[in-house]
Amino acid sequence: MATYKHWKLDSDAQGLLWVSFDKAGTGTNTLSGEVLEEFDKVLDEAAAIAPKGMIIRSGKTSGFIAGADIEEFLEIKSGADALRMVRRGWDPFNKLAHLSFPTVALIDGFCMGGGLELALACRYRVAVDDPRTRMALPEVMLGIWPLMGGVMRLPRVVAPTEALDMMLSGRSVDARRARRMGLVDVAVPLRVAENAARMTALEPPPRRKLPFAARLMTLGLLRPLIAAMARKQVAKRARREHYPAPYAILDAWSKYDGDPFRIPEGDPASIGALLATPTAANLIRIFFLQERLKGMGKETRFDARHVHVIGAGVMGGDIAAVCAMRGMTVTLQDQNAERLAPAMGRAQDLFKRRLRDKNRIRDASDRLIADTTGDGARQADVVIEAIFENLEAKRKLFAKLEKVVKPGAILASNTSSLKLADISANFANPARLVGIHFFNPVPQLQLVEVVSGKGTDPQIAKQAAAFVRAIDKLPLPVKDSPGFLVNRVLGPYLQQALRMVDEGVAPQTMDAAMERFGMPMGPIELADVVGLDICMAVGKELTGEAAPPKRLDELVKAQQLGKKTGSGFYLWKEGKAQKGAAGPVDEALIERLIRPYLKEAQQAVAEGIVADADLADAGLIFGTGFAPFRGGPLHYLKAGA
Ligand code: NAI
């Protein structure tokens, strides 16, 4: 057998051919042009050998295949370039699909995008039943669609409605879900996975057929109907001029059976048309920004096994739960058991929602320990303070902590508005204190600001970033300055909208304007969600304006604090703001609302709150949801806003 750079072929005594993908010079398997070119040759060789069956697996422990090599996307200059690139995967995957012997993809760990398209071109799929195994077609998040056969094959393997849902949302499924959907034929624990793949190849079961109703949906006649229904759902979430890709997916499936080469040039579903809008480039930009944040703290080894959180309120309780869910032992401290109880209850709900599996829920619950004495601090690798926003209380607490914690432990505060230097003023070693600033709601928001005070040891800030990565959040290094990055930029933006309420502009009209701009939620609804008391305090602190907006002041005085009290600017029912019809929205209104945001973002970069403009864009996209298709506020300004 020939030798390859990225692939390894082995025949076994039973006549099976094992093909291992182990991309040279990297820890993660991605499908580059070179890899795919070789794969095509591997398939020719396999066809010549004509084994009893062929099993494709990863030669790496990190996962199966992470998808296309997105670095190569940067070389694409035109639709024709893109199609040439697609051809490199499209042809071999078709070849794979037409091999005369049984083919099995053995999926252990992530199996994304092009990786799943390769697996879909195999006759069978065997997945390792482990939380690490995730399958998705996330191309929509990059503003494109699964061009290497995904749109064609997925809706033939699973019910079209489920296939469309996966492709339109980019959401991943685990092995069990994949088994239930029919995406994989077998889901088994790691120790028997190889054998399961072998048995599947040697004694291939009859190929699964879609149920009758699902098969009907794949018929040409019904497809436009299904697509039209899905389009209505998409339209509720994304406008075509902002996000053309989901619409293109529906057209590609219903009109062209997912074949990118059948789509006429200039058709909005074509890859050329998608690449001609700024959306794809901006979303690809965000992918790289996210990679950059993920890389923070990578060069530092810091193994956090035990986290001690003090203050089981809104923030501390959820921080503790997230750490326990990610495998750490967590002691959660508060003044008494009554104060701890709600946080422990919320943690249970989170585990149930996110982990689903009985054993994993039990394990996470076991790792979260209520602590009314504070003894946990002695063993912890990371101590996070999340008590009331009160300088004296924090100082007192840290004075005690500094004496009892392990020498190498990270001492962190979740403060939103106090200066680290003030908190650490009486420390024996002020260089130990770092800010780890989470956002509310902690389980949902990916961004965490890692705050370095004047005296903070840079090595400790790096360790803090490594810890943030270990709980699968995105660390953004920021300087210790009021509001850090995210709240500082949100402050004037909210303040502007709140003052415009006093001028008589309807809240729902302003919210509609900013949603039109591409924000996930308008400013007034956001204020209600954050809590009007917090908005008032932050506004005063950040803008230094003496008098708060009038209507805001009235509502706070009446204890109508927004979502948490059931009413604020809006009435809240079942977690939803009850809004009346919005008035007309024009560019001038949008401009007036967004200008303070953009100005403050520029100012923060000028002051060096973050290292560069790209990091500010990353922080503001992941921290405030700034319209992703615009590529970030500073990028948007540069592009000529
Ligand atoms: P909270 O009022 O919900 O919870 C504070 C908890 O700390 C209470 O359960 C209280 O009993 C406990 N506590 C107070 N002193 C303590 C002590 N000496 N020892 C043990 N427990 C003590 O407060 P929240 O909203 O969770 O805020 C906590 C910190 O997080 C503050 O510094 C705040 O600035 C920051 N923060 C808050 C955000 C928010 O949206 N609420 C967002 C990001 C940061």
XYZ file of C-alpha atoms in Angstrom, residues 86-634:
549
model
C -15.526 22.829 -3.092
C -14.748 20.486 -6.000
C -11.765 19.103 -4.063
C -14.151 17.636 -1.494
C -17.267 17.138 -3.581
C -15.617 14.696 -6.015
C -13.900 12.372 -3.496
C -16.985 12.331 -1.261
C -19.078 11.214 -4.239
C -16.455 8.612 -5.027
C -16.658 7.428 -1.424
C -20.449 7.234 -1.600
C -20.271 5.004 -4.666
C -17.702 2.450 -3.479
C -18.998 -1.057 -3.974
C -18.113 -2.343 -0.480
C -19.502 -1.274 2.917
C -17.930 1.905 4.293
C -18.112 2.966 7.927
C -17.146 6.243 9.616
C -16.010 5.620 13.185
C -16.700 8.916 14.958
C -14.972 9.659 18.247
C -15.059 13.311 19.353
C -15.981 16.322 17.217
C -17.262 15.688 13.710
C -18.027 19.041 12.165
C -18.829 20.531 8.774
C -16.764 18.807 6.092
C -16.029 16.051 8.612
C -19.707 15.228 8.899
C -20.095 15.507 5.129
C -17.371 12.874 4.763
C -19.108 10.680 7.336
C -22.434 11.155 5.511
C -20.836 9.878 2.316
C -20.039 6.604 4.126
C -22.710 3.913 4.088
C -22.725 3.619 7.912
C -21.770 5.727 10.889
C -20.689 4.385 14.271
C -20.292 6.972 17.028
C -18.599 6.779 20.399
C -21.161 7.588 23.057
C -19.286 10.230 24.989
C -20.014 13.911 25.652
C -16.989 14.777 23.485
C -18.703 13.388 20.416
C -20.557 16.229 18.704
C -21.826 16.344 15.148
C -22.850 19.493 13.310
C -23.007 21.291 9.996
C -22.125 24.788 11.278
C -21.371 26.393 7.876
C -24.336 28.768 8.286
C -22.398 30.466 11.086
C -19.753 31.383 8.533
C -22.348 32.767 6.155
C -22.141 29.846 3.720
C -23.727 26.385 3.467
C -22.555 22.752 3.550
C -21.235 22.635 0.000
C -19.525 19.241 0.004
C -22.676 17.140 -0.070
C -24.151 17.962 3.335
C -27.285 19.646 1.996
C -27.787 16.741 -0.372
C -27.108 13.847 2.004
C -28.223 14.890 5.493
C -31.935 15.177 4.573
C -31.779 11.670 3.094
C -30.339 10.206 6.280
C -32.468 12.022 8.864
C -35.939 13.523 8.508
C -35.679 16.647 6.334
C -37.208 18.834 9.044
C -34.473 17.755 11.467
C -31.796 18.077 8.796
C -32.905 21.615 7.980
C -32.993 22.482 11.647
C -29.387 21.310 12.047
C -28.187 23.155 8.955
C -30.115 26.374 9.608
C -29.044 26.646 13.225
C -25.588 25.068 13.003
C -26.419 23.291 16.259
C -24.541 20.148 17.193
C -25.992 16.850 18.368
C -24.377 14.262 20.601
C -24.083 10.546 19.861
C -27.348 9.591 21.550
C -29.352 12.267 19.854
C -27.680 11.333 16.555
C -28.696 7.711 17.124
C -32.298 8.690 17.821
C -32.418 10.850 14.693
C -30.849 8.112 12.586
C -27.770 10.211 11.834
C -25.595 7.389 13.186
C -26.412 3.694 12.990
C -24.708 2.745 16.233
C -23.740 4.692 19.389
C -21.580 2.716 21.797
C -18.983 3.305 24.529
C -15.382 3.753 23.421
C -14.203 0.311 24.532
C -16.513 -1.469 22.099
C -16.570 1.121 19.323
C -13.848 -0.422 17.190
C -15.550 -3.772 17.359
C -18.919 -2.238 16.530
C -17.393 -0.614 13.436
C -15.803 -3.922 12.453
C -19.062 -5.840 12.840
C -20.968 -3.203 10.886
C -18.503 -3.495 7.998
C -18.359 -7.303 8.069
C -22.062 -7.912 8.510
C -23.675 -4.793 7.160
C -27.213 -4.352 8.437
C -29.900 -3.334 5.937
C -29.578 0.401 5.366
C -31.986 2.400 7.443
C -34.889 3.882 5.575
C -36.549 7.129 6.483
C -40.115 6.727 7.728
C -42.743 7.164 5.017
C -43.728 10.714 5.994
C -40.117 11.874 6.058
C -39.466 10.244 2.689
C -42.401 12.116 1.228
C -40.831 15.382 2.336
C -37.735 14.700 0.281
C -39.773 14.402 -2.915
C -39.282 17.238 -5.342
C -42.939 18.197 -5.193
C -43.081 18.649 -1.458
C -39.714 20.236 -0.962
C -40.757 23.792 -1.867
C -43.583 23.529 0.657
C -41.294 22.349 3.456
C -38.764 25.013 2.482
C -41.434 27.718 2.554
C -42.454 26.685 6.054
C -38.865 26.713 7.227
C -38.312 30.085 5.550
C -41.075 31.584 7.682
C -39.289 30.372 10.815
C -35.956 31.719 9.590
C -37.517 35.092 8.806
C -38.504 35.443 12.455
C -34.847 35.215 13.465
C -32.799 36.739 10.662
C -33.381 39.153 7.805
C -32.199 37.993 4.419
C -30.177 41.150 3.760
C -28.289 40.561 7.021
C -27.976 36.775 6.910
C -28.445 35.375 3.400
C -27.010 31.895 4.121
C -30.006 30.221 5.814
C -32.205 31.329 2.919
C -29.617 30.005 0.475
C -29.635 26.636 2.260
C -33.376 26.328 1.760
C -33.109 27.232 -1.928
C -30.106 24.964 -2.451
C -32.003 22.035 -0.980
C -35.414 22.623 -2.501
C -34.318 23.682 -6.002
C -30.902 22.115 -6.563
C -30.726 19.104 -4.224
C -27.697 20.616 -2.517
C -25.489 20.514 -5.615
C -23.483 23.753 -5.742
C -22.465 23.089 -9.345
C -26.054 23.089 -10.582
C -26.790 26.551 -9.259
C -26.591 29.248 -11.955
C -24.093 32.003 -11.392
C -25.750 34.988 -9.779
C -28.509 32.948 -8.123
C -28.747 34.185 -4.511
C -28.189 30.592 -3.323
C -24.858 30.352 -5.157
C -21.637 30.497 -3.241
C -20.524 33.385 -5.450
C -23.543 35.454 -4.396
C -23.006 34.662 -0.721
C -19.368 35.672 -0.901
C -20.257 38.899 -2.670
C -22.015 40.188 0.469
C -19.904 41.356 3.422
C -21.713 38.940 5.755
C -19.657 35.838 4.984
C -16.357 37.713 5.268
C -17.468 39.271 8.564
C -18.634 35.971 10.011
C -15.371 34.315 8.992
C -13.609 37.226 10.642
C -15.561 36.512 13.838
C -14.552 32.865 13.657
C -10.899 33.935 13.747
C -11.546 36.474 16.513
C -13.097 33.686 18.539
C -10.083 31.475 17.859
C -7.897 34.307 19.095
C -9.821 34.542 22.363
C -9.672 30.763 22.687
C -5.898 31.009 22.326
C -5.605 33.353 25.332
C -3.855 31.673 28.211
C -2.898 28.722 26.030
C 0.807 29.120 26.670
C 0.218 28.916 30.425
C -0.430 25.620 32.117
C -2.801 26.056 34.976
C -4.718 23.131 36.268
C -7.719 24.279 38.280
C -9.219 21.301 40.060
C -10.891 23.026 42.969
C -12.685 26.357 42.746
C -13.980 28.211 45.796
C -16.702 30.792 45.158
C -17.789 33.258 47.822
C -21.233 34.808 47.561
C -24.034 32.557 46.306
C -26.073 35.335 44.717
C -27.098 35.831 41.119
C -23.503 35.676 39.938
C -21.606 33.498 42.415
C -24.232 30.769 42.365
C -24.125 30.469 38.596
C -20.329 30.729 38.399
C -20.087 27.827 40.836
C -22.587 25.760 38.856
C -20.780 26.324 35.564
C -17.423 25.292 37.100
C -18.951 22.113 38.574
C -20.562 21.312 35.223
C -17.118 21.556 33.611
C -15.652 18.943 35.930
C -14.177 21.016 38.748
C -14.779 20.470 42.440
C -16.499 23.580 43.722
C -17.119 24.834 47.225
C -19.734 27.583 47.316
C -19.686 29.814 50.349
C -22.302 32.176 51.717
C -23.338 33.472 55.096
C -25.817 30.684 55.827
C -27.598 27.688 54.361
C -30.704 29.712 53.462
C -28.659 31.953 51.202
C -27.027 28.947 49.561
C -30.241 27.051 48.872
C -31.508 29.000 45.836
C -28.117 28.740 44.102
C -27.949 24.989 44.703
C -31.459 24.662 43.258
C -30.564 26.698 40.176
C -27.465 24.554 39.686
C -29.620 21.411 39.609
C -31.820 22.940 36.917
C -28.761 23.873 34.882
C -27.248 20.381 35.135
C -30.530 18.803 34.087
C -30.901 21.135 31.149
C -27.352 20.894 29.888
C -26.100 17.434 30.875
C -29.311 15.418 30.453
C -27.600 12.130 31.317
C -28.487 10.823 34.819
C -24.935 9.861 35.813
C -23.413 13.085 34.603
C -26.041 15.136 36.459
C -25.314 13.185 39.629
C -21.533 13.628 39.222
C -21.843 17.389 38.694
C -24.141 17.675 41.728
C -21.603 15.734 43.799
C -18.858 18.125 42.758
C -20.788 21.202 43.980
C -20.465 21.514 47.742
C -22.268 24.039 49.942
C -19.867 25.665 52.373
C -21.046 27.901 55.198
C -17.704 27.965 57.030
C -15.432 28.940 54.141
C -13.079 26.019 54.717
C -13.043 25.259 51.004
C -10.819 28.286 50.409
C -7.849 26.455 51.918
C -7.733 23.756 49.246
C -8.815 25.819 46.251
C -6.722 26.523 43.153
C -8.983 29.451 42.248
C -10.920 31.612 44.700
C -13.603 33.850 43.190
C -15.218 36.541 45.273
C -18.777 37.484 44.213
C -20.234 39.136 47.297
C -22.115 42.460 47.481
C -20.573 45.322 45.576
C -19.147 46.932 48.692
C -15.495 47.887 49.012
C -15.210 47.494 52.777
C -16.870 44.067 52.751
C -14.589 42.898 49.958
C -11.474 44.205 51.680
C -12.371 42.455 54.908
C -13.030 39.215 53.123
C -9.769 39.240 51.156
C -7.762 40.081 54.288
C -8.939 36.757 55.719
C -8.559 34.888 52.462
C -5.013 35.967 51.803
C -3.952 34.287 55.033
C -5.526 30.903 54.356
C -5.301 30.214 50.621
C -2.631 28.002 49.026
C 0.454 29.904 47.835
C -0.176 29.333 44.105
C -3.938 29.892 44.191
C -5.537 32.600 42.064
C -7.385 35.255 44.050
C -10.078 36.812 41.893
C -12.876 39.328 42.250
C -16.007 39.437 40.078
C -16.502 43.134 40.819
C -18.201 45.209 38.113
C -17.290 48.655 39.280
C -14.670 48.674 42.025
C -11.007 49.211 41.267
C -8.782 46.205 41.859
C -6.128 48.479 43.316
C -8.632 49.662 45.947
C -9.637 46.125 46.847
C -6.034 44.972 47.126
C -4.784 48.083 48.945
C -4.167 46.195 52.188
C -2.948 42.945 50.624
C 0.391 41.533 51.737
C 0.932 40.843 48.032
C -1.365 42.988 45.833
C 0.097 41.390 42.677
C -2.023 38.320 43.415
C -5.393 39.934 42.803
C -6.966 39.629 39.349
C -10.460 40.413 38.110
C -12.501 37.626 36.563
C -15.598 39.465 35.444
C -18.498 37.294 34.299
C -21.697 38.477 32.652
C -25.233 37.789 33.655
C -26.674 35.217 32.860
C -23.429 33.302 33.414
C -24.430 29.997 31.760
C -25.415 31.751 28.517
C -22.784 34.430 28.067
C -19.501 33.260 26.654
C -17.347 36.277 27.352
C -15.420 36.785 30.592
C -13.246 39.867 31.111
C -9.918 39.100 32.762
C -8.976 42.323 34.491
C -5.416 43.308 35.250
C -5.003 46.030 37.833
C -1.921 48.212 37.891
C -0.210 45.812 40.253
C -1.540 42.483 38.925
C 1.179 39.955 38.103
C 0.883 39.323 34.318
C 1.506 35.626 34.897
C -1.511 35.455 37.203
C -3.663 37.183 34.582
C -2.576 34.501 32.098
C -3.432 31.755 34.556
C -6.825 33.377 35.063
C -7.357 33.311 31.276
C -6.374 29.632 31.209
C -8.954 28.973 33.938
C -11.618 30.806 31.926
C -10.828 28.563 28.948
C -11.046 25.493 31.150
C -14.701 26.327 31.865
C -15.189 26.832 28.120
C -15.680 30.585 28.214
C -13.864 33.211 26.153
C -11.334 35.293 28.112
C -10.797 38.924 27.126
C -7.835 40.626 28.824
C -8.799 44.155 29.857
C -7.304 46.992 31.872
C -8.720 47.970 35.239
C -10.756 51.029 34.326
C -14.402 51.904 35.065
C -16.765 49.543 33.261
C -13.819 47.633 31.753
C -14.753 47.214 28.088
C -18.261 45.828 27.842
C -20.145 47.842 30.467
C -18.263 50.955 29.524
C -19.515 50.733 25.947
C -23.028 49.661 26.914
C -23.338 52.476 29.488
C -23.620 55.501 27.155
C -25.669 53.481 24.656
C -28.291 52.570 27.260
C -28.153 56.030 28.753
C -28.903 57.598 25.368
C -31.913 55.349 24.826
C -33.174 55.952 28.377
C -32.961 59.723 27.871
C -34.806 59.407 24.578
C -37.674 57.801 26.515
C -37.924 61.087 28.421
C -38.095 62.907 25.081
C -41.124 60.830 24.220
C -39.660 58.243 21.822
C -41.533 54.966 22.335
C -39.388 52.178 23.888
C -40.636 49.584 21.401
C -39.716 51.852 18.494
C -36.139 52.190 19.752
C -35.919 48.454 20.335
C -37.215 47.806 16.828
C -34.618 50.214 15.433
C -31.710 48.446 17.076
C -33.037 45.032 16.150
C -33.214 46.275 12.580
C -29.564 47.279 12.936
C -28.858 43.707 13.981
C -28.665 43.714 17.773
C -30.117 40.612 19.413
C -32.231 42.806 21.689
C -33.048 46.517 21.750
C -31.608 48.850 24.427
C -34.773 49.345 26.470
C -35.525 45.641 26.647
C -31.870 45.085 27.571
C -32.187 47.633 30.399
C -35.236 45.762 31.702
C -33.332 42.470 31.524
C -30.210 43.804 33.256
C -32.338 45.381 35.986
C -33.153 49.074 36.198
C -31.480 49.466 39.608
C -28.231 48.177 38.128
C -28.639 50.433 35.065
C -29.119 53.394 37.359
C -26.029 52.604 39.442
C -23.852 51.848 36.439
C -25.122 54.901 34.556
C -24.225 57.212 37.412
C -20.836 55.631 37.807
C -19.888 55.600 34.131
C -21.374 58.769 32.726
C -20.853 60.926 35.804
C -24.113 62.724 34.976
C -25.764 64.141 38.057
C -29.409 63.495 37.278
C -30.567 60.079 36.052
C -33.077 59.851 33.196
C -36.463 60.821 34.634
C -38.558 57.807 33.705
C -35.790 55.470 34.851
C -35.686 57.223 38.204
C -39.460 56.936 38.628
C -39.458 53.251 37.859
C -36.605 52.508 40.253
C -38.336 54.496 43.002
C -41.494 52.468 42.376
C -39.393 49.278 42.604
C -40.362 48.395 39.059
C -36.928 47.086 38.228
C -37.609 45.291 34.950
C -37.833 41.615 34.153
C -36.908 40.462 37.648
C -39.850 42.269 39.260
C -42.294 41.601 36.412
C -42.427 45.185 35.209
C -40.156 48.029 34.197
C -40.355 49.879 30.902
C -42.360 46.859 29.812
C -44.712 44.480 31.514
C -43.133 41.005 31.585
C -45.213 37.863 31.152
C -43.706 34.366 31.091
C -40.249 35.803 30.517
C -41.382 37.960 27.574
C -41.686 41.742 27.338
C -45.199 42.804 26.350
C -44.572 45.354 23.629
C -47.048 47.442 21.680
C -46.621 48.107 17.971
C -43.415 49.970 17.109
C -43.548 53.270 15.260
C -41.686 53.873 12.000
C -37.926 53.310 12.125
C -35.584 55.376 9.992
C -31.829 55.623 9.526
C -31.644 58.799 11.606
C -33.100 57.023 14.620
C -30.733 54.077 14.223
C -27.797 56.428 13.879
C -28.757 58.410 16.973
C -29.040 55.278 19.061
C -25.867 53.522 17.929
C -23.541 56.527 17.744
C -22.711 56.674 21.514
C -21.895 52.955 21.420
C -19.491 53.326 18.509
C -17.879 56.431 19.958
C -17.257 54.783 23.310
C -15.812 51.670 21.650
C -13.341 53.860 19.758
C -12.450 55.730 22.908
C -11.843 52.508 24.848
C -9.431 51.303 22.174
C -7.676 54.681 22.126
C -7.182 54.402 25.882
C -5.753 50.905 25.601
C -8.478 49.186 27.638
C -7.892 46.215 25.320
C -4.741 45.522 23.340
C -6.156 46.336 19.893
C -9.288 47.081 17.887
C -9.815 43.442 16.902
C -9.994 42.410 20.544
C -12.498 45.183 21.214
C -14.632 43.879 18.339
C -14.376 40.343 19.707
C -15.317 41.461 23.225
C -18.256 43.538 22.058
C -19.618 40.841 19.756
C -19.393 38.100 22.385
C -20.204 40.379 25.329
C -23.003 42.558 23.918
C -24.126 40.657 20.824
C -23.121 43.525 18.517
C -24.592 42.639 15.096
C -22.237 39.782 14.114
C -22.759 40.176 10.376
C -21.222 43.642 10.659
C -17.969 42.168 11.939
C -17.733 44.235 15.148
C -18.193 47.961 15.898
C -14.681 49.090 14.983
